[in-house]
mmCIF file with all atom_site columns, C-alpha atoms in Angstrom:
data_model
loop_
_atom_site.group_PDB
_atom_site.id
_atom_site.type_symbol
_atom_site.label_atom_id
_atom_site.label_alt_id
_atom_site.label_comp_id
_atom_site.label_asym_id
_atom_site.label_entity_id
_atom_site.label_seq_id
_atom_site.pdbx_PDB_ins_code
_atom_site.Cartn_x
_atom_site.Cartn_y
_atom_site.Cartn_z
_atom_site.occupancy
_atom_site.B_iso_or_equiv
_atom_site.pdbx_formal_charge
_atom_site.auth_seq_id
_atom_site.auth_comp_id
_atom_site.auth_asym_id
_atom_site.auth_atom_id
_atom_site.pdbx_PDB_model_num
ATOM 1   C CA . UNK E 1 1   ? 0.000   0.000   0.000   1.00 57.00 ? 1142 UNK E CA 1
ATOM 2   C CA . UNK E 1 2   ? 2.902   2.754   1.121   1.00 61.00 ? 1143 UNK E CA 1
ATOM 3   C CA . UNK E 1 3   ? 4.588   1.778   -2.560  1.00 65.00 ? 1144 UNK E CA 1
ATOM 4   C CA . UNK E 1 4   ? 1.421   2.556   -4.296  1.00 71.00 ? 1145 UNK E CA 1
ATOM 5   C CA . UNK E 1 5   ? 0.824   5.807   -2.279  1.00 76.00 ? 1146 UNK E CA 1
ATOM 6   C CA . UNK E 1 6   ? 4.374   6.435   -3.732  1.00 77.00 ? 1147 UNK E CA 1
ATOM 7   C CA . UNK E 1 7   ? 3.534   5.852   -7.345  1.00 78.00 ? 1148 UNK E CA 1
ATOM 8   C CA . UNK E 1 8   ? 0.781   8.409   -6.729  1.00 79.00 ? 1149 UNK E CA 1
ATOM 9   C CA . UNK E 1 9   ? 2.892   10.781  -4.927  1.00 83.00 ? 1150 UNK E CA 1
ATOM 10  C CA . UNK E 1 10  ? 5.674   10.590  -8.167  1.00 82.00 ? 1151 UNK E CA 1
ATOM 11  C CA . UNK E 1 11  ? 2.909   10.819  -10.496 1.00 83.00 ? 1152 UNK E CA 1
ATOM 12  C CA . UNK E 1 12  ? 1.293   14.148  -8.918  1.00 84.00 ? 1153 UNK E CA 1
ATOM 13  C CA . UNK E 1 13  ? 4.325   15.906  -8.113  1.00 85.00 ? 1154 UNK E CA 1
ATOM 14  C CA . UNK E 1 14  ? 5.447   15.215  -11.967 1.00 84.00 ? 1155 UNK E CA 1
ATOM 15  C CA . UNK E 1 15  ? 2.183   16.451  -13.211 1.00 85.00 ? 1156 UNK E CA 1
ATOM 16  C CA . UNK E 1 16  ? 1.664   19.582  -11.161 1.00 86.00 ? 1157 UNK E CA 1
ATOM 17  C CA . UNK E 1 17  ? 5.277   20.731  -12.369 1.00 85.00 ? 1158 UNK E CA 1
ATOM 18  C CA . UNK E 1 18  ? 4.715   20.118  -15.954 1.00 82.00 ? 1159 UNK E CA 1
ATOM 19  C CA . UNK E 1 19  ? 1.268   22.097  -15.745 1.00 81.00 ? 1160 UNK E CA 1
ATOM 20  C CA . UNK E 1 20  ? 3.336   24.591  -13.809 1.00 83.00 ? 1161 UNK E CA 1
ATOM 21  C CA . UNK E 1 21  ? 6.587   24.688  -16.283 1.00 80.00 ? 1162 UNK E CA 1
ATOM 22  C CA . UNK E 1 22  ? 4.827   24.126  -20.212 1.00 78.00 ? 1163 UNK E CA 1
ATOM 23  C CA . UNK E 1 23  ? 7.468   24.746  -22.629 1.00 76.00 ? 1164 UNK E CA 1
ATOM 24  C CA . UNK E 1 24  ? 8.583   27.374  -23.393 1.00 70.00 ? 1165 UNK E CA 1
ATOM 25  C CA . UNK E 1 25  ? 7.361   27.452  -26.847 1.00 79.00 ? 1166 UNK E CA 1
ATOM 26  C CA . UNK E 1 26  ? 4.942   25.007  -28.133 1.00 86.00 ? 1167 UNK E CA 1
ATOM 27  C CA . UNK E 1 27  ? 4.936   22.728  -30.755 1.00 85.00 ? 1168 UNK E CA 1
ATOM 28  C CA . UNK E 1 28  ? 4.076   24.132  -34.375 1.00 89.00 ? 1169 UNK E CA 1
ATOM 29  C CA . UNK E 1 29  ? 0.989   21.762  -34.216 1.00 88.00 ? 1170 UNK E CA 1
ATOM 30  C CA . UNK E 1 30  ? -0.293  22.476  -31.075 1.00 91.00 ? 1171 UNK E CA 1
ATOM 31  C CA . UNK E 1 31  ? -0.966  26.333  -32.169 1.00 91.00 ? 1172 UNK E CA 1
ATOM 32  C CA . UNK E 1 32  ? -2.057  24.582  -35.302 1.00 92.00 ? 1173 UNK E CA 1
ATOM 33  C CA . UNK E 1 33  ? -4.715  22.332  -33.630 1.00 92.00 ? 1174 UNK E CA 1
ATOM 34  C CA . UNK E 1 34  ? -5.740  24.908  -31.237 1.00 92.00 ? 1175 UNK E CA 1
ATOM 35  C CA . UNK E 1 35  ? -6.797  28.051  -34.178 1.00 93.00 ? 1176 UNK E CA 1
ATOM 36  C CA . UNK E 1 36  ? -8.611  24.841  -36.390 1.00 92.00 ? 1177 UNK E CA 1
ATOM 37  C CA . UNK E 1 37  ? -10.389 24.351  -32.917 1.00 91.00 ? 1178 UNK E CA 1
ATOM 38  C CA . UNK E 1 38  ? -11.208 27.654  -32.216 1.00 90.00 ? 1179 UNK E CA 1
ATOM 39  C CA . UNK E 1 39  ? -12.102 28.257  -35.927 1.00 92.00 ? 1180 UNK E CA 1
ATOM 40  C CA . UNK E 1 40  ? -14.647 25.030  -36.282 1.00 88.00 ? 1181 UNK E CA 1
ATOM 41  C CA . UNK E 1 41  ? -12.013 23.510  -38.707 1.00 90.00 ? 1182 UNK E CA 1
ATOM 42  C CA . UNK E 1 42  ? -12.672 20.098  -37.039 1.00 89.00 ? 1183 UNK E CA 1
ATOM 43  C CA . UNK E 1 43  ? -11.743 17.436  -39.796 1.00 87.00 ? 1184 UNK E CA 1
ATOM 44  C CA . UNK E 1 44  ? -8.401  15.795  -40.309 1.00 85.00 ? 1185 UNK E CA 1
ATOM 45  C CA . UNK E 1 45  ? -8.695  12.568  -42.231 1.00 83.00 ? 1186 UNK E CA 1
ATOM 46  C CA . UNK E 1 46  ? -5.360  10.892  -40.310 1.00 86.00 ? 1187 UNK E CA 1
ATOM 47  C CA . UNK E 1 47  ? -6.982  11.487  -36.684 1.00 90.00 ? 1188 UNK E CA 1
ATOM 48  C CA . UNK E 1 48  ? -10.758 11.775  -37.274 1.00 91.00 ? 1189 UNK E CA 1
ATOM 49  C CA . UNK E 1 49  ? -11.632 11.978  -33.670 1.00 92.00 ? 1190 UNK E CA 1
ATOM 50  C CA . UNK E 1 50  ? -9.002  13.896  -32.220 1.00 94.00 ? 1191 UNK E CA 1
ATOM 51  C CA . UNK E 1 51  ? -10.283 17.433  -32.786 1.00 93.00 ? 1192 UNK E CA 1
ATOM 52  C CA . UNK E 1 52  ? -14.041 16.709  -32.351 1.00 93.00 ? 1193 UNK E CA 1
ATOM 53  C CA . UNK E 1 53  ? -13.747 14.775  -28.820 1.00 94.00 ? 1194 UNK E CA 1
ATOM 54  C CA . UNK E 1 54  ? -11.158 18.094  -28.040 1.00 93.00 ? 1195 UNK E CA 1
ATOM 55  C CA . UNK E 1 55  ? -13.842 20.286  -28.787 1.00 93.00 ? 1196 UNK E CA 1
ATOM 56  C CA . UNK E 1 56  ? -16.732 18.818  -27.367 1.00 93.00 ? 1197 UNK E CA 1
ATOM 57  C CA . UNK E 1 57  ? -14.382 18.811  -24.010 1.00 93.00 ? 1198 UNK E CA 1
ATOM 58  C CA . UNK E 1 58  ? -13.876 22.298  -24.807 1.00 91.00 ? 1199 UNK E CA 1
ATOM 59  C CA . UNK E 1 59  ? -17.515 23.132  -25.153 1.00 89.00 ? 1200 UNK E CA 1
ATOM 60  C CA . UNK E 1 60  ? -18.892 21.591  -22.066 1.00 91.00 ? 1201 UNK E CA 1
ATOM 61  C CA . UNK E 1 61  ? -16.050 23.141  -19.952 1.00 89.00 ? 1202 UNK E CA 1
ATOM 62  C CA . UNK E 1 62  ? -15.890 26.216  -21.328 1.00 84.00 ? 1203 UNK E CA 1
ATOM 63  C CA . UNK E 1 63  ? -18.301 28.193  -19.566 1.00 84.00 ? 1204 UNK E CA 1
ATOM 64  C CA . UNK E 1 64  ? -16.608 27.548  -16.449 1.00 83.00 ? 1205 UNK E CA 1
ATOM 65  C CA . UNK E 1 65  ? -13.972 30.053  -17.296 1.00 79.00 ? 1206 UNK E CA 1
ATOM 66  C CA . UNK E 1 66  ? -11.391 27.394  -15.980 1.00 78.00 ? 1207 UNK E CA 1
ATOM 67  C CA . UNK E 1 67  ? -8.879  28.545  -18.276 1.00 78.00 ? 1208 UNK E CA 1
ATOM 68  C CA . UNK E 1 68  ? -8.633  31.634  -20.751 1.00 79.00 ? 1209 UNK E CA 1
ATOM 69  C CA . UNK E 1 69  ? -5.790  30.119  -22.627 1.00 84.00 ? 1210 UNK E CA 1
ATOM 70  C CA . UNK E 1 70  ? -7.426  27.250  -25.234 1.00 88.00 ? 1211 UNK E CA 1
ATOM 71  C CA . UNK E 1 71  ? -3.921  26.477  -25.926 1.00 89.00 ? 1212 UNK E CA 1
ATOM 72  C CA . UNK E 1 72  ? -3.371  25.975  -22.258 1.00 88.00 ? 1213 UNK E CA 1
ATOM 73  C CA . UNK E 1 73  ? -6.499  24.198  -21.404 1.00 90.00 ? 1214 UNK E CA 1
ATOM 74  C CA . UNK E 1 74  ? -6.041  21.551  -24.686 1.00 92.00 ? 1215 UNK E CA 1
ATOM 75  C CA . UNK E 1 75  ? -2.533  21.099  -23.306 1.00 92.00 ? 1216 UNK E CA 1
ATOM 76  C CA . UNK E 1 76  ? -3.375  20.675  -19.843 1.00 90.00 ? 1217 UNK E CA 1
ATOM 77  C CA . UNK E 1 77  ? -6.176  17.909  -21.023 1.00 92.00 ? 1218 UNK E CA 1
ATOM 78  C CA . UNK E 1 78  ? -3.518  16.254  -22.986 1.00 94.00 ? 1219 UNK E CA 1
ATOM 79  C CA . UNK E 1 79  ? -1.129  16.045  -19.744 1.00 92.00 ? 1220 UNK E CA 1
ATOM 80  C CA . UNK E 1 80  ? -3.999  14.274  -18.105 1.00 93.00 ? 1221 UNK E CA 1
ATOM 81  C CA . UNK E 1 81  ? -4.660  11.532  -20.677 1.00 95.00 ? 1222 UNK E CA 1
ATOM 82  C CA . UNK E 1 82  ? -0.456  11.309  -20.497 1.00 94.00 ? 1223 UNK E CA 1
ATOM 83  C CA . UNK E 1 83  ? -0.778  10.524  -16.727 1.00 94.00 ? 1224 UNK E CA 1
ATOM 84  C CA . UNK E 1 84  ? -3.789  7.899   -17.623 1.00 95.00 ? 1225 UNK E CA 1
ATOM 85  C CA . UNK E 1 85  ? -2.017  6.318   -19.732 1.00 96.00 ? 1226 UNK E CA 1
ATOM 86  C CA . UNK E 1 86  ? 1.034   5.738   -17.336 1.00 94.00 ? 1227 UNK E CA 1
ATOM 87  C CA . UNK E 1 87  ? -1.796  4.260   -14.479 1.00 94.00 ? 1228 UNK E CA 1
ATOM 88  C CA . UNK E 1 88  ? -3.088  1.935   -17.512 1.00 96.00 ? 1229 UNK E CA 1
ATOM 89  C CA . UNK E 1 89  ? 0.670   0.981   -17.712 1.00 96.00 ? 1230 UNK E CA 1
ATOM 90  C CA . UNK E 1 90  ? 0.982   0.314   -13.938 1.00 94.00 ? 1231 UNK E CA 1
ATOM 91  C CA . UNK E 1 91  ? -2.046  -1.915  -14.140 1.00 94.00 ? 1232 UNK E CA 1
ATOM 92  C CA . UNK E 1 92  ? -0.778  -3.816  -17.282 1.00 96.00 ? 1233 UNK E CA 1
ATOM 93  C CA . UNK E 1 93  ? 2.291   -4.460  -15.232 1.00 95.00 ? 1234 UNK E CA 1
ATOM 94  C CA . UNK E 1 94  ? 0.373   -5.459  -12.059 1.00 93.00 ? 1235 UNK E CA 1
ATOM 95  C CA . UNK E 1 95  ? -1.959  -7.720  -13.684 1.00 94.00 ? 1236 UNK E CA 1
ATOM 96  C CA . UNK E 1 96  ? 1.992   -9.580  -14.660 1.00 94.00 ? 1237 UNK E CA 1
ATOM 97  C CA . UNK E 1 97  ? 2.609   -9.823  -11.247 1.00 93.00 ? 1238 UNK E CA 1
ATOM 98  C CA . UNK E 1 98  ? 5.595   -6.954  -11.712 1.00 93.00 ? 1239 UNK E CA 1
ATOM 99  C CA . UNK E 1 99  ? 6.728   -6.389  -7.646  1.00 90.00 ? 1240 UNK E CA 1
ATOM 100 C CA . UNK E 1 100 ? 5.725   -2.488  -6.979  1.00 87.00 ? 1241 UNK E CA 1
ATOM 101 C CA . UNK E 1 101 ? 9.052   -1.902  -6.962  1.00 87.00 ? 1242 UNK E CA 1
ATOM 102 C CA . UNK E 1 102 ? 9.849   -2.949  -10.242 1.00 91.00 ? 1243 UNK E CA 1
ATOM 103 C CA . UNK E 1 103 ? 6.495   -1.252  -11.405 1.00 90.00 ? 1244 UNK E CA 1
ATOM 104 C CA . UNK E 1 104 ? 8.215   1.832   -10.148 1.00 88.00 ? 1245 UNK E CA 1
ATOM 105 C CA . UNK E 1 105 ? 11.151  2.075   -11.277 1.00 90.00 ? 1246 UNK E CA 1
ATOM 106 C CA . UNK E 1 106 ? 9.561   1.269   -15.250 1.00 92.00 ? 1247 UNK E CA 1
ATOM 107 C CA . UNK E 1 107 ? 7.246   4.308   -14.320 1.00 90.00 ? 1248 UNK E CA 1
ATOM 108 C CA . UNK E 1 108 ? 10.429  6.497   -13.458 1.00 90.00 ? 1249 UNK E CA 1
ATOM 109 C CA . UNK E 1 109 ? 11.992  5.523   -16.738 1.00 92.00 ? 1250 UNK E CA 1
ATOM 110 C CA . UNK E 1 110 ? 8.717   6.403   -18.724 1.00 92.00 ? 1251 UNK E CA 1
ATOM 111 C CA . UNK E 1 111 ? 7.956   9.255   -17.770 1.00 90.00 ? 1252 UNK E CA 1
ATOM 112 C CA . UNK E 1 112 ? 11.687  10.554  -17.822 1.00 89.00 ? 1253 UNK E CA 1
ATOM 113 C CA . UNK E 1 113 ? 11.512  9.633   -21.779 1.00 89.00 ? 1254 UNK E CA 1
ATOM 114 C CA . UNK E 1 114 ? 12.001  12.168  -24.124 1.00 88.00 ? 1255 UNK E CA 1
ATOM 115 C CA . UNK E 1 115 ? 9.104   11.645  -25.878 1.00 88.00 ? 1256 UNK E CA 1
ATOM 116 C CA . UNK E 1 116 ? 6.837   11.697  -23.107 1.00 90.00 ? 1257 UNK E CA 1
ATOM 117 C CA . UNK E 1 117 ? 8.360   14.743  -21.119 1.00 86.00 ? 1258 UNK E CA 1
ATOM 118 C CA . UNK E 1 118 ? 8.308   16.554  -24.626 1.00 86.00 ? 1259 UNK E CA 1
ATOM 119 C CA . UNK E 1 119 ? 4.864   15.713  -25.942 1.00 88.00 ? 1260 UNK E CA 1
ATOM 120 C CA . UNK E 1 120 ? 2.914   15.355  -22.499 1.00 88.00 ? 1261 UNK E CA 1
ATOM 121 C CA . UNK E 1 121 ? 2.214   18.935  -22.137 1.00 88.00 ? 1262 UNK E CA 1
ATOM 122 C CA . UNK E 1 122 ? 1.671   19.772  -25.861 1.00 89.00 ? 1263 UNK E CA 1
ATOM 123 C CA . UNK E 1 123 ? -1.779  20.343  -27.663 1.00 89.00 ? 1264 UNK E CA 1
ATOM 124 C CA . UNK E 1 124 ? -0.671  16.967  -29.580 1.00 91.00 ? 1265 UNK E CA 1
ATOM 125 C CA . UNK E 1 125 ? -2.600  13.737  -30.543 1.00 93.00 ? 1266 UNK E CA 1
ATOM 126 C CA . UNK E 1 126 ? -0.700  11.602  -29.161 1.00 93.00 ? 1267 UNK E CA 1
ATOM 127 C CA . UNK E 1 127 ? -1.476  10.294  -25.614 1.00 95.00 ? 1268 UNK E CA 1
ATOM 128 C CA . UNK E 1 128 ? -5.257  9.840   -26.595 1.00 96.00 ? 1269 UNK E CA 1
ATOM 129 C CA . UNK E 1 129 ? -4.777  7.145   -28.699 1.00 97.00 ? 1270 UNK E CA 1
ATOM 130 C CA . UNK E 1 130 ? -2.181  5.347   -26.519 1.00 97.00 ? 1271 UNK E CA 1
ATOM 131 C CA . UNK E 1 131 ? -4.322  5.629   -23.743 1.00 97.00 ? 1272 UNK E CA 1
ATOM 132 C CA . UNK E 1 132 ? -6.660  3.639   -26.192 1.00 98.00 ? 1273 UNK E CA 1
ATOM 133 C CA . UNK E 1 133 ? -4.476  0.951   -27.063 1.00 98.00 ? 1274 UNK E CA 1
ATOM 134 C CA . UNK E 1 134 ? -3.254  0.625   -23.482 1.00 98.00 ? 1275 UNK E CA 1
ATOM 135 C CA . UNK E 1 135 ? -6.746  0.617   -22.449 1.00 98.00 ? 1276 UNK E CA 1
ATOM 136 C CA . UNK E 1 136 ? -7.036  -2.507  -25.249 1.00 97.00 ? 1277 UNK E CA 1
ATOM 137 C CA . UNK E 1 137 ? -4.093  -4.165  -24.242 1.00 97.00 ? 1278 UNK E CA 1
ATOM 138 C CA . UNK E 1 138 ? -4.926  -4.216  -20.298 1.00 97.00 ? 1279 UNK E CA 1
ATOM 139 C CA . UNK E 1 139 ? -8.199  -6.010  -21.371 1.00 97.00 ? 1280 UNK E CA 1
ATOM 140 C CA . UNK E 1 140 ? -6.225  -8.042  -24.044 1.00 96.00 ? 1281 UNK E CA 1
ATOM 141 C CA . UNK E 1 141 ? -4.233  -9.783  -21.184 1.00 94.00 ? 1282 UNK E CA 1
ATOM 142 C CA . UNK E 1 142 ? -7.073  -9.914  -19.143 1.00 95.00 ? 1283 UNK E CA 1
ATOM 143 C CA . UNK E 1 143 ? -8.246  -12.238 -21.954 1.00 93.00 ? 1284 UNK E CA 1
ATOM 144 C CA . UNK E 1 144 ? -11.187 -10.034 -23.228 1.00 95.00 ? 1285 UNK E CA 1
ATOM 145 C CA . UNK E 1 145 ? -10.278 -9.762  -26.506 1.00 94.00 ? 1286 UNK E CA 1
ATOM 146 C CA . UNK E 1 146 ? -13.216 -8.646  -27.725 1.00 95.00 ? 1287 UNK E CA 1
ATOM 147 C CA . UNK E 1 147 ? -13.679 -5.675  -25.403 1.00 96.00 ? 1288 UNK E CA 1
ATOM 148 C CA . UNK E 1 148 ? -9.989  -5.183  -26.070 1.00 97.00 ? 1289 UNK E CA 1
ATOM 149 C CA . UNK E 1 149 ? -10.549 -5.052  -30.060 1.00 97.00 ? 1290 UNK E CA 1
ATOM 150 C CA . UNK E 1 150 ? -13.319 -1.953  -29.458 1.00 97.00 ? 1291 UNK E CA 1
ATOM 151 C CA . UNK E 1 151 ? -10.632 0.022   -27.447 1.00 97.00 ? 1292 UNK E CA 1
ATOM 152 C CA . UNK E 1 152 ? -8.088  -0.847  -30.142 1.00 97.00 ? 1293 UNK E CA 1
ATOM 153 C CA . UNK E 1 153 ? -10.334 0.291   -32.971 1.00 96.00 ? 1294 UNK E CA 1
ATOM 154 C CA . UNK E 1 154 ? -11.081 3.313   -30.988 1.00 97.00 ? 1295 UNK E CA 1
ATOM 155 C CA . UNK E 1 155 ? -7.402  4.397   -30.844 1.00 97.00 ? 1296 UNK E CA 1
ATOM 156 C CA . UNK E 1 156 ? -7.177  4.271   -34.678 1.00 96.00 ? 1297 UNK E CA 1
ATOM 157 C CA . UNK E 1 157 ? -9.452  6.543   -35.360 1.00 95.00 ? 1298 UNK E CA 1
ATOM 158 C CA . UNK E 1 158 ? -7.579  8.958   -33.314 1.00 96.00 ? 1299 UNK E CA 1
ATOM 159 C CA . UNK E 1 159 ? -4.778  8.389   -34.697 1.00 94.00 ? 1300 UNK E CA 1
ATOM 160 C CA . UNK E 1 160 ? -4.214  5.881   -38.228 1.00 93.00 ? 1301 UNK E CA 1
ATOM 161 C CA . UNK E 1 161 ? -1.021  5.089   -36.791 1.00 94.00 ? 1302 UNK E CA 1
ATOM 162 C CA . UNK E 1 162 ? -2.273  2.809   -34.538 1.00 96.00 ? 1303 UNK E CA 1
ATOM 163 C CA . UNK E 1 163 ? -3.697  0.351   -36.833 1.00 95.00 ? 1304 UNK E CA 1
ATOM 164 C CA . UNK E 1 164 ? 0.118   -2.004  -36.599 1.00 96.00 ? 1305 UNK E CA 1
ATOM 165 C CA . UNK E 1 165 ? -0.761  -2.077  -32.720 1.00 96.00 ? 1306 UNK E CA 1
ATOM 166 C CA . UNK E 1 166 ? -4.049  -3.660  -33.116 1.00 97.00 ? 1307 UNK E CA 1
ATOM 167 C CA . UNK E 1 167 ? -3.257  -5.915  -35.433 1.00 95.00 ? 1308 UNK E CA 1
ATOM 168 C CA . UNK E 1 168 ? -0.047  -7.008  -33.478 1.00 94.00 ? 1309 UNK E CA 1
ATOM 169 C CA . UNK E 1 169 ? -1.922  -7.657  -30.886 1.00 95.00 ? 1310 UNK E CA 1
ATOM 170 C CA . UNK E 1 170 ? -4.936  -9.189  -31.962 1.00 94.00 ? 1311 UNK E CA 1
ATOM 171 C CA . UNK E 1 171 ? -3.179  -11.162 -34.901 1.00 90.00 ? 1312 UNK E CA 1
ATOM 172 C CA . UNK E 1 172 ? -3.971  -15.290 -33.353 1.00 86.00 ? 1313 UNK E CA 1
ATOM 173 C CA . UNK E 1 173 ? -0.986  -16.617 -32.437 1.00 80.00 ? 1314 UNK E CA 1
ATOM 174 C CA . UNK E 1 174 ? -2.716  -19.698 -33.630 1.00 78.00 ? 1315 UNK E CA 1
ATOM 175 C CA . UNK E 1 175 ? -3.317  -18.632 -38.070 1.00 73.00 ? 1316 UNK E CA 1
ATOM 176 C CA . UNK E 1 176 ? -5.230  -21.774 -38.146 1.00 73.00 ? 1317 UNK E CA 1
ATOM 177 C CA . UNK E 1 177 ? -7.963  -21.761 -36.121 1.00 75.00 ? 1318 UNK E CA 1
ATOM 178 C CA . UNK E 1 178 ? -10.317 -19.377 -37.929 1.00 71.00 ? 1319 UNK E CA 1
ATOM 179 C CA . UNK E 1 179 ? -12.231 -18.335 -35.124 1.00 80.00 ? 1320 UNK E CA 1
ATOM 180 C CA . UNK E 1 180 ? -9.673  -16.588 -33.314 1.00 83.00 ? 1321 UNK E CA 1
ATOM 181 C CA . UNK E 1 181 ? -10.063 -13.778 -36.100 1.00 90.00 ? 1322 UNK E CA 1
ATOM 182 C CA . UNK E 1 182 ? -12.693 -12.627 -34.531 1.00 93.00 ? 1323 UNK E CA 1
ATOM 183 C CA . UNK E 1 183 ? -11.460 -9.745  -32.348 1.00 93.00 ? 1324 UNK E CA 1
ATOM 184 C CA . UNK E 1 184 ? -8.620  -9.052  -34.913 1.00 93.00 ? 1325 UNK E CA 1
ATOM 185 C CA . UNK E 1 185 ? -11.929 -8.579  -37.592 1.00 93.00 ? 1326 UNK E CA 1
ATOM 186 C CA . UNK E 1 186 ? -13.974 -6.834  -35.010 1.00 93.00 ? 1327 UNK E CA 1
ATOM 187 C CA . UNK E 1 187 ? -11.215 -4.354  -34.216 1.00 95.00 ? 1328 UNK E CA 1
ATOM 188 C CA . UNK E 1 188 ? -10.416 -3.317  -38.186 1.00 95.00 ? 1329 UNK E CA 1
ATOM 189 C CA . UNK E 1 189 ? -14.387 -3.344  -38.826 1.00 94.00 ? 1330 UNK E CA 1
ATOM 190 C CA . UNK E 1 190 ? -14.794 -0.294  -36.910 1.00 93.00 ? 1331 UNK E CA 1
ATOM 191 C CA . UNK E 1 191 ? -11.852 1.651   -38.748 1.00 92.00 ? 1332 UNK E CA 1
ATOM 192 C CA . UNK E 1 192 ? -12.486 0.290   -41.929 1.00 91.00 ? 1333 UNK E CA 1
ATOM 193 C CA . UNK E 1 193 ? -16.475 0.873   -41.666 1.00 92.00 ? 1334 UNK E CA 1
ATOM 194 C CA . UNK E 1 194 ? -16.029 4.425   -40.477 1.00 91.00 ? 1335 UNK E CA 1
ATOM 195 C CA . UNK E 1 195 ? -13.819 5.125   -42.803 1.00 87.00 ? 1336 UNK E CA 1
ATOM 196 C CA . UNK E 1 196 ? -15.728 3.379   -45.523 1.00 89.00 ? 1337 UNK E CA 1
ATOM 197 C CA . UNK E 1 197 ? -18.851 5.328   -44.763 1.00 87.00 ? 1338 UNK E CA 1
ATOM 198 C CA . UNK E 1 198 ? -17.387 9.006   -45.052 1.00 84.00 ? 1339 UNK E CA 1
ATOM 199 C CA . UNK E 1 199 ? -15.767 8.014   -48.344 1.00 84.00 ? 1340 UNK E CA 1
ATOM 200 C CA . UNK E 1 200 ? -19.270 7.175   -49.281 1.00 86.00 ? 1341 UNK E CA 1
ATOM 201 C CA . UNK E 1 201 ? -21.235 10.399  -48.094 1.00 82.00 ? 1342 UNK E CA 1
ATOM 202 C CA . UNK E 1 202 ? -18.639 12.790  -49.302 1.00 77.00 ? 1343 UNK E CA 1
ATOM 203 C CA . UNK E 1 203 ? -17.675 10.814  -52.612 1.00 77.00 ? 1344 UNK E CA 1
ATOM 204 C CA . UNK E 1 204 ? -14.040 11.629  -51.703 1.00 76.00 ? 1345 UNK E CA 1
ATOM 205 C CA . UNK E 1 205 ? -11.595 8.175   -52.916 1.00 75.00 ? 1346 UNK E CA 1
ATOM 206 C CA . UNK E 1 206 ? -10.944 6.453   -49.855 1.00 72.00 ? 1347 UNK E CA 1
ATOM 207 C CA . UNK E 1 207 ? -7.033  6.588   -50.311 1.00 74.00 ? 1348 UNK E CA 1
ATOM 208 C CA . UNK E 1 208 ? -7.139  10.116  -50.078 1.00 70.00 ? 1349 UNK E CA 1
ATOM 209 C CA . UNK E 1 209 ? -8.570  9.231   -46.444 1.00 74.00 ? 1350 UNK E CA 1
ATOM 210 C CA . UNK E 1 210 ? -5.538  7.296   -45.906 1.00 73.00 ? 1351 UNK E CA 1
#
């Protein structure tokens, strides 16, 4: 209990001085994303969800007055999904019987990562759809594969990218056995369908979606 308590403690104390000390200059991209938000420029065939579920958030929260900056509030809700995704890590790690020590010290050595001390605090796509896959992958080795393949399929639409985790996951080990397909076709049907559909309504070639 005490090492947990100190996971939480790390965690907290690493987010309130990242919210506290954002970069100094932001990404290119995050001004980008934040003037399409603000300007109701909402589409971007590579991460079709990203800037609708952003301003949705944005919406509902807005008249709160929580934060002037958009820029600041979009990067403060993308430090957040960062931090979920490192708990969805812990509990991958816990449900392999990792000591809490070990579970730790892999926490201390992800969030130290470049990548994740650079991009947690940006108005980025990034996080959201790892925190998808992670999300898919808990429930993957918690042998729901079929829950996992939704959470999977989720994560691509945020970001395309994500497609080579799903299907490295949810490939069967066992090619033989056709019915273990099922999650792996579950997962790319709700990708593939969306996708499918708005080359349909807007008559736009579906490898310009790509």
């Amino acid at each position: 209990m005490a090492k947990k308590g100190l996971f939480w403690l790390l965690i907290g104390v690493y987010a309130i001085g990242r919210f506290f000390f954002p970069p100094l200059e932001f990404t290119g991209d995050s001004y980008g994303y934040a003037c399409e938000l603000l300007k109701g420029d909402l589409w971007n065939s590579h991460h079709i969800l990203h800037k609708y579920f952003l301003n949705d958030i944005w919406l509902i929260l807005k008249p709160l007055n929580i934060f002037e900056n958009p820029l600041l509030f979009f990067s403060t809700l993308h430090l957040i999904i960062a931090i979920a995704a490192v708990y969805v890590l812990r509990r991958i790690l816990e449900n392999r019987h990792w000591s809490q020590s070990r579970i730790f010290l892999a926490v201390i050595f992800v969030i130290s990562g470049f990548g994740f001390t650079k991009y947690n605090i940006e108005n980025e796509v990034y996080f959201y759809p790892i925190l998808l896959s992670l999300i898919g992958s808990y429930f993957f080795e918690k042998n729901k594969k079929f829950t996992s393949a939704i959470w999977l399929g989720l994560a691509c639409l945020f970001h395309q990218i994500h497609i080579f985790w799903l299907i490295g996951l949810l490939f069967p080990r066992d090619w033989r056995k056709g019915h273990s397909y099922f999650p792996l076709v579950l997962g790319l049907a709700l990708p593939v369908f969306t996708y499918s559909t708005i080359s349909i309504v807007t008559q736009t070639n579906i490898g310009n979606l790509i």
